[in-house]
CSV table of C-alpha atoms in Angstrom, one decimal:
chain,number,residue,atom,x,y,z
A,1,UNK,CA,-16.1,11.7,-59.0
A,2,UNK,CA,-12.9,10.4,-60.8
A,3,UNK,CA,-9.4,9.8,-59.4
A,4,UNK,CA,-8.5,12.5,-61.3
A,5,UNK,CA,-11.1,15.0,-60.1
A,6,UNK,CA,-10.9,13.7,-56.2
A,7,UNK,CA,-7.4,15.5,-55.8
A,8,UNK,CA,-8.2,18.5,-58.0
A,9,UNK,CA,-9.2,22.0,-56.5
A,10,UNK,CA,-12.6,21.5,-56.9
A,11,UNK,CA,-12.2,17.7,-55.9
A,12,UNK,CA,-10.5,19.0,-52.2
A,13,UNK,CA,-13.1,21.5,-52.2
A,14,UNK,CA,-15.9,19.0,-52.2
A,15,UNK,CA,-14.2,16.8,-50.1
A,16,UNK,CA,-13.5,19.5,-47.3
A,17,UNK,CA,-17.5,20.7,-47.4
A,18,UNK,CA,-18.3,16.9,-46.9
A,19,UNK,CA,-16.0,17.0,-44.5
A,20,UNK,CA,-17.8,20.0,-42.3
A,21,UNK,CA,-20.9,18.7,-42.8
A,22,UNK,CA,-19.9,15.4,-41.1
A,23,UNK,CA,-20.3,15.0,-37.2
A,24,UNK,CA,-16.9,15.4,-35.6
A,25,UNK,CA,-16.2,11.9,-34.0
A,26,UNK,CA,-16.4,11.8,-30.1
A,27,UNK,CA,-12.8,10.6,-29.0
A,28,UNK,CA,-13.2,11.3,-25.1
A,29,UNK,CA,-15.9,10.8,-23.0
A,30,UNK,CA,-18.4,13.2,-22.3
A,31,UNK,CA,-18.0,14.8,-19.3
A,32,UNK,CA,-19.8,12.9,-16.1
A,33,UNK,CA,-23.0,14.4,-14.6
A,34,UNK,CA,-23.2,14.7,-10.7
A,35,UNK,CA,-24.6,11.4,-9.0
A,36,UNK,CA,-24.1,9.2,-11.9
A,37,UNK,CA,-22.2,6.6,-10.4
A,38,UNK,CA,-25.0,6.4,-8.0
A,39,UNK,CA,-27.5,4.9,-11.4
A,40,UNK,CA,-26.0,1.4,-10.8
A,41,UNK,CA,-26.7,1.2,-7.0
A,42,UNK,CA,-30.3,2.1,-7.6
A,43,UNK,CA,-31.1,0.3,-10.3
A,44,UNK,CA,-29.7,-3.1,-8.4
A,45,UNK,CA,-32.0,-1.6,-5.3
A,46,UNK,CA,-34.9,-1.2,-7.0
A,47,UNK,CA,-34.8,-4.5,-9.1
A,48,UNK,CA,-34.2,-6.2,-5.4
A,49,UNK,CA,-37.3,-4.3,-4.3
A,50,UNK,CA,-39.5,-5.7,-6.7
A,51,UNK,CA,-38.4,-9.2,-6.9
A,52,UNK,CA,-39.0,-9.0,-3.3
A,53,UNK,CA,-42.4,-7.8,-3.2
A,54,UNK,CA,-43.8,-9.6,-6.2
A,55,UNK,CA,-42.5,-12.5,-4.6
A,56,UNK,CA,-40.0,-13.8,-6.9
A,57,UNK,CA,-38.1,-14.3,-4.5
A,58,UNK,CA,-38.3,-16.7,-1.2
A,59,UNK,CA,-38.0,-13.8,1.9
A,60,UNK,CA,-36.5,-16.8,3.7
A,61,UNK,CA,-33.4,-16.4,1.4
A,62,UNK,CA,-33.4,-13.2,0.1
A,63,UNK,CA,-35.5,-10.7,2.3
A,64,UNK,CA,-36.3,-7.1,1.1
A,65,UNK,CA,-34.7,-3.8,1.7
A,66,UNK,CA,-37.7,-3.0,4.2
A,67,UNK,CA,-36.8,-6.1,6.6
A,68,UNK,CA,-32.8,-5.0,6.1
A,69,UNK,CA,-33.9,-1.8,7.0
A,70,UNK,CA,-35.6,-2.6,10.0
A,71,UNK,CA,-33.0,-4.5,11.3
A,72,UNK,CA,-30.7,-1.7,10.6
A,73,UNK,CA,-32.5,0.5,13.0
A,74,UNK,CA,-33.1,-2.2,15.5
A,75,UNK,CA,-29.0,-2.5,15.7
A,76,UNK,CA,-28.4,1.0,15.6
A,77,UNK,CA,-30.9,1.6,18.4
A,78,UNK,CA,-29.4,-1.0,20.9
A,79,UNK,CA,-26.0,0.1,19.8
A,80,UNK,CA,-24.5,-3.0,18.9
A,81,UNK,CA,-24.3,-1.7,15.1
A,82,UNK,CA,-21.9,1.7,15.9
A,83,UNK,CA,-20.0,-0.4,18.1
A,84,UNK,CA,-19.2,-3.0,15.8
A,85,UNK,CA,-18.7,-0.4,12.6
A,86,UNK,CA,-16.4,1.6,14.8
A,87,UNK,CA,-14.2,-1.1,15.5
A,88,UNK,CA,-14.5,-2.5,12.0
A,89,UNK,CA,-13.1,1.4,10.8
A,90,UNK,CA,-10.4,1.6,13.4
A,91,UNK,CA,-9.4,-1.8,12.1
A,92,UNK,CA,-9.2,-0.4,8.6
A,93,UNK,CA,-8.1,2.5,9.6
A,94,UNK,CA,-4.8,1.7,10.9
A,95,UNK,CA,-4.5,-1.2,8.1
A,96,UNK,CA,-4.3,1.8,5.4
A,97,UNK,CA,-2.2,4.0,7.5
A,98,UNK,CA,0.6,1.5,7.5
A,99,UNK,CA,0.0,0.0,4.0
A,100,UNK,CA,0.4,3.1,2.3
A,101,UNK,CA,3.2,4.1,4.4
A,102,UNK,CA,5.4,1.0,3.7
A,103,UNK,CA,4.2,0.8,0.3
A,104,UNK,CA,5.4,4.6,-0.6
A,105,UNK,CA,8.2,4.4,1.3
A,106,UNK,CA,9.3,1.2,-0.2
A,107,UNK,CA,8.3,2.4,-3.9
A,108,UNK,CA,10.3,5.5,-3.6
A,109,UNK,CA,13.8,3.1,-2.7
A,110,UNK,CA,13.1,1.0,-5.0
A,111,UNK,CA,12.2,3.8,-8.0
A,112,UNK,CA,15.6,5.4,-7.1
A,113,UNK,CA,17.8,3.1,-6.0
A,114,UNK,CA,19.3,0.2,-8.4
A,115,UNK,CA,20.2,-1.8,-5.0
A,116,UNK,CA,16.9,-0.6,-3.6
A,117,UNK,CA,15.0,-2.0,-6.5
A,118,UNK,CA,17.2,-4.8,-6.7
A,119,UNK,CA,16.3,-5.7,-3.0
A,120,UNK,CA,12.8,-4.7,-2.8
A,121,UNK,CA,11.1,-5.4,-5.9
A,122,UNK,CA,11.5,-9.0,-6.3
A,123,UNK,CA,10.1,-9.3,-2.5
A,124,UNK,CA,7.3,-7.3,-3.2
A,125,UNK,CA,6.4,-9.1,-6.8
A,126,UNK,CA,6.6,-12.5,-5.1
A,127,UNK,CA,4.2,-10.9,-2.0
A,128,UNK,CA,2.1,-9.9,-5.0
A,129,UNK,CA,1.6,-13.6,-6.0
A,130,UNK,CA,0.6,-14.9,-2.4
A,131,UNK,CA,-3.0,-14.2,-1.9
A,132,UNK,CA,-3.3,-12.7,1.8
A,133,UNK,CA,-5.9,-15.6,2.2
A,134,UNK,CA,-3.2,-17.6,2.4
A,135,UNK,CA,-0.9,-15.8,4.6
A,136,UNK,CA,-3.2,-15.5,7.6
A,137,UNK,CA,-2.2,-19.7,9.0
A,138,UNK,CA,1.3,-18.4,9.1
A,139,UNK,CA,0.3,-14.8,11.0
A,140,UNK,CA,-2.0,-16.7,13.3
A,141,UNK,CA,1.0,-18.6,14.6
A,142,UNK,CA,3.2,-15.3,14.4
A,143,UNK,CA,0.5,-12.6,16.1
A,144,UNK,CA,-2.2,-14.9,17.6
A,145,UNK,CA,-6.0,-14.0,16.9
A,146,UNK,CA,-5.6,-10.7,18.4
A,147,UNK,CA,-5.9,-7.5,16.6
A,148,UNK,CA,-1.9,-6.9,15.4
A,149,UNK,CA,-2.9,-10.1,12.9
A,150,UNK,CA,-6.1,-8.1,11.6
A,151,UNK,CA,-4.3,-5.5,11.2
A,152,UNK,CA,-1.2,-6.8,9.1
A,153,UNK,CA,-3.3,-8.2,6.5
A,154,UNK,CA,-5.3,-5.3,6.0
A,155,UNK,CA,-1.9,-3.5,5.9
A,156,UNK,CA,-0.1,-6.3,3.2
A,157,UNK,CA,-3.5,-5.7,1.3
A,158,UNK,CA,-2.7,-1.9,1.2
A,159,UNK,CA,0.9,-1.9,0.6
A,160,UNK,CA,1.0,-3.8,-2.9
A,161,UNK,CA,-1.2,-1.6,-5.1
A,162,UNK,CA,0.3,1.6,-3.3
A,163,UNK,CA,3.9,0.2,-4.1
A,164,UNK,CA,3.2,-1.2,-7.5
A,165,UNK,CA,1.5,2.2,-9.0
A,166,UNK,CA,4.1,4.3,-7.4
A,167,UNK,CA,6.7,2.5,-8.4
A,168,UNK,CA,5.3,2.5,-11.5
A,169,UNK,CA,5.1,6.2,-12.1
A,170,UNK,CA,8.5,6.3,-10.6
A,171,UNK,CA,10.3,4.6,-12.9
A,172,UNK,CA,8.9,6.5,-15.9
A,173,UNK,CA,9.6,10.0,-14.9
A,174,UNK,CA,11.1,11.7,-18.3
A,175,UNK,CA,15.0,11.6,-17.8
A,176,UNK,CA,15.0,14.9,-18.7
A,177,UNK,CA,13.4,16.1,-15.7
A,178,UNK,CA,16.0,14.2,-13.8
A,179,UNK,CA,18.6,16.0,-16.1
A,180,UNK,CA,17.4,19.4,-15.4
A,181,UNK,CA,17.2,18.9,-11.9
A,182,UNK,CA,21.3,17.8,-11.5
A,183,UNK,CA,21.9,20.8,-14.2
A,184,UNK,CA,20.5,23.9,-11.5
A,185,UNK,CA,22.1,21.5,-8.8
A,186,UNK,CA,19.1,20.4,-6.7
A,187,UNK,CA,19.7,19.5,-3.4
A,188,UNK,CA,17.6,15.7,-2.5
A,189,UNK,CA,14.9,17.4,-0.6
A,190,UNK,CA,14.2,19.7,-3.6
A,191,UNK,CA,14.7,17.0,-6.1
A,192,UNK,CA,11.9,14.2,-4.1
A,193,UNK,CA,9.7,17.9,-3.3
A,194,UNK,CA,10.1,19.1,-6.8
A,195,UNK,CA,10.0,16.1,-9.0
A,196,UNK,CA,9.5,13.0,-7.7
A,197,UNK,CA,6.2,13.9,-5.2
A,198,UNK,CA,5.1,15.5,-8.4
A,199,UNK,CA,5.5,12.7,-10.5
A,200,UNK,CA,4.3,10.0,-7.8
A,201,UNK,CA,1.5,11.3,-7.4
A,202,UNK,CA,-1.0,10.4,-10.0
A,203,UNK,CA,0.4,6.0,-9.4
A,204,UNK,CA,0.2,7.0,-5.5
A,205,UNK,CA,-3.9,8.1,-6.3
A,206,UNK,CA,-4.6,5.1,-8.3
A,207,UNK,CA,-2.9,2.8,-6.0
A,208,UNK,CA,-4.8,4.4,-3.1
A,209,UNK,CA,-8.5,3.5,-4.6
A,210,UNK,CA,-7.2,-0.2,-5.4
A,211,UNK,CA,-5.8,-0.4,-1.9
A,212,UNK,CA,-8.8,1.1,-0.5
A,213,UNK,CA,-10.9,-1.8,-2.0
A,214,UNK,CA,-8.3,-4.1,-1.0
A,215,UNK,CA,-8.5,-2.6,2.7
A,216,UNK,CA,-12.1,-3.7,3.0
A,217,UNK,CA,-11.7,-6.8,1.0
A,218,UNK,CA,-9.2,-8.1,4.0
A,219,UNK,CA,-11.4,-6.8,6.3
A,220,UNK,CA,-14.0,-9.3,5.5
A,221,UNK,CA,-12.0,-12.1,5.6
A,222,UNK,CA,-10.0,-11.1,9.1
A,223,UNK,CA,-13.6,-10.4,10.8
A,224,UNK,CA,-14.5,-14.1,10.0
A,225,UNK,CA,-11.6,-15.2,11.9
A,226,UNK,CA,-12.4,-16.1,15.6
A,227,UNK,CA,-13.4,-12.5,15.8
A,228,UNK,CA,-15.7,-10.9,19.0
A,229,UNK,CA,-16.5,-7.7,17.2
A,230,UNK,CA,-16.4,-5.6,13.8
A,231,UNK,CA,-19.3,-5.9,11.0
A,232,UNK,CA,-17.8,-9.5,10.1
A,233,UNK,CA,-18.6,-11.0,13.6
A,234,UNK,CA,-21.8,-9.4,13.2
A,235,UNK,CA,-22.5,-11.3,9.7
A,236,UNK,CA,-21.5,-14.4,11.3
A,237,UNK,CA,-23.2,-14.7,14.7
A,238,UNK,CA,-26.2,-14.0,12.1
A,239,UNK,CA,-25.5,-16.5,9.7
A,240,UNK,CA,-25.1,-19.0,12.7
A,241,UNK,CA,-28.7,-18.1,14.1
A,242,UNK,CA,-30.3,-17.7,10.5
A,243,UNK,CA,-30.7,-14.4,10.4
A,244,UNK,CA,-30.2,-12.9,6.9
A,245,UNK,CA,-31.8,-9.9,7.2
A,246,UNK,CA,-28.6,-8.5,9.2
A,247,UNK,CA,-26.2,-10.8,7.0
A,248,UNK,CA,-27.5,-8.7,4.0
A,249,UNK,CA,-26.8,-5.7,6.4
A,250,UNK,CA,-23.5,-6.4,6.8
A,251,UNK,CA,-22.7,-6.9,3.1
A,252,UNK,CA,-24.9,-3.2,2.2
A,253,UNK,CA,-22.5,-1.8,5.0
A,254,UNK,CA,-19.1,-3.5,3.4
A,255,UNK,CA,-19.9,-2.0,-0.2
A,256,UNK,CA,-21.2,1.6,1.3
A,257,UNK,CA,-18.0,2.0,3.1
A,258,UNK,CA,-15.9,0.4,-0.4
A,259,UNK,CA,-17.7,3.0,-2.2
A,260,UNK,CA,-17.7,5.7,-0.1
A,261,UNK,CA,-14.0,5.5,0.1
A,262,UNK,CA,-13.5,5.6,-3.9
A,263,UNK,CA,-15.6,8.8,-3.7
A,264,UNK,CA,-13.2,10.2,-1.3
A,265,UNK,CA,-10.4,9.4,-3.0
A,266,UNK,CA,-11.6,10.7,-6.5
A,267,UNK,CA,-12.5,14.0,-5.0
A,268,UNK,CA,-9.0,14.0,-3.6
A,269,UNK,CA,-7.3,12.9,-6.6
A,270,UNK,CA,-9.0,15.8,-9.0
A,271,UNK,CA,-8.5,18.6,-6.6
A,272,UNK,CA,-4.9,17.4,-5.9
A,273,UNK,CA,-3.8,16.8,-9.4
A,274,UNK,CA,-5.7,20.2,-10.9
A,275,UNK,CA,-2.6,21.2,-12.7
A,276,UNK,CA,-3.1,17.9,-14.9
């Protein structure tokens, strides 16, 4: 076809019949099939199962799922497992229930407020930069060993994603929105119930799976810390006496609960944010 002929009728007619006849390109995903994020998980299970029995593997440094197993039911029959898992829950429990308190509540001054954000963010940004690792020397000395220190990390590791997201999402709400609300004259409650809830919303959802991860993150590193309880003393009292069936335990417990949380969250954020 010449140049000539490529943008004549008959040229554009070709050109539009090649063009039905050619697969439509696939911009967006296709849509997720029930259980799929479960494929991984297995797949690392399975391959663990057969290095295992095949003896790849030495069971003195990697035992198989049967012997974690086992010692899953031995701790859960003597109790010892839900009394460490409950305490390690309330811990993280109250961690997120503070964290994504103080991080909203902090987002929201400093998304609406010059002076707020003026005050708050630079904090916040320079918290962001000081790994909680390094924080717990200075909290010791503050809070002791007790449970108020566990418990403010896991809160600092919640607070930062929750305020940075929100914040986020804050600060580009569509002035015309903010417009619209001072030209029908709404009154503060309506404007944060009527636009900026609305618009927090999908940052406060993404920050709350990153802080969820974060929660149980600091969780593992608190629990190591001169504790006498939780799944972390658990990993270490075995890790003192050799034991790494129930070290493996703990871990398979840690990324359950990190998963099972980011399934919770999803479901929350797609029934939530429908209207999207």
């Amino acid at each position: 076809m010449t140049l000539v002929s490529y943008f004549s009728p008959a040229g554009e007619t070709a050109r539009s019949e090649g063009d039905r006849k050619r697969p439509p390109t696939r911009l967006l995903p296709r849509p997720g099939i029930p259980g799929q994020r479960l494929l991984g998980p297995v797949l690392v299970l399975a391959a663990w199962w057969v290095s295992t029995s095949l003896g790849w593997v030495s069971p003195g440094k990697l035992p198989g799922p049967v012997a974690v197993y086992e010692a899953f039911i031995g701790t859960l029959s003597d109790g010892t497992l839900a009394t460490d898992l409950a305490i390690s829950l309330q811990r993280t429990g109250l961690g997120i229930v503070i964290g994504v308190t103080a991080g909203f509540l902090l987002a929201v001054l400093a998304g609406l407020s010059r002076i707020g954000d003026s005050i708050i963010d630079g904090n916040v940004q320079v918290k962001r930069a000081i790994p909680n690792l390094a924080l717990i020397p200075l909290f010791i000395i503050w809070l002791g060993i007790g449970e108020s220190m566990k418990v403010v990390i896991i809160a600092l590791g919640v607070l930062i994603p929750i305020y940075i997201n929100v914040h986020a999402a804050l600060t580009s709400i569509d002035r015309r929105y903010m417009e619209l609300g001072q030209t029908v004259s709404l009154s503060k409650s309506r404007f944060l119930r009527d636009i900026v809830i609305p618009a927090s919303l999908p940052g406060f959802f993404t920050g709350l799976r990153l802080g969820a991860t974060a929660a149980w993150t600091a969780l593992v590193v608190v629990e190591t810390i001169n504790a006498t309880s939780g799944v972390g003393y658990m990993i270490t009292q075995a890790r003192t006496y050799g034991q790494t069936e129930l070290v493996l335990l703990g871990l398979c417990i840690y990324g359950v609960l990190g998963f099972t949380s980011d399934a919770v969250v999803r479901v929350l954020e797609r029934r939530v944010l429908s209207w999207r």
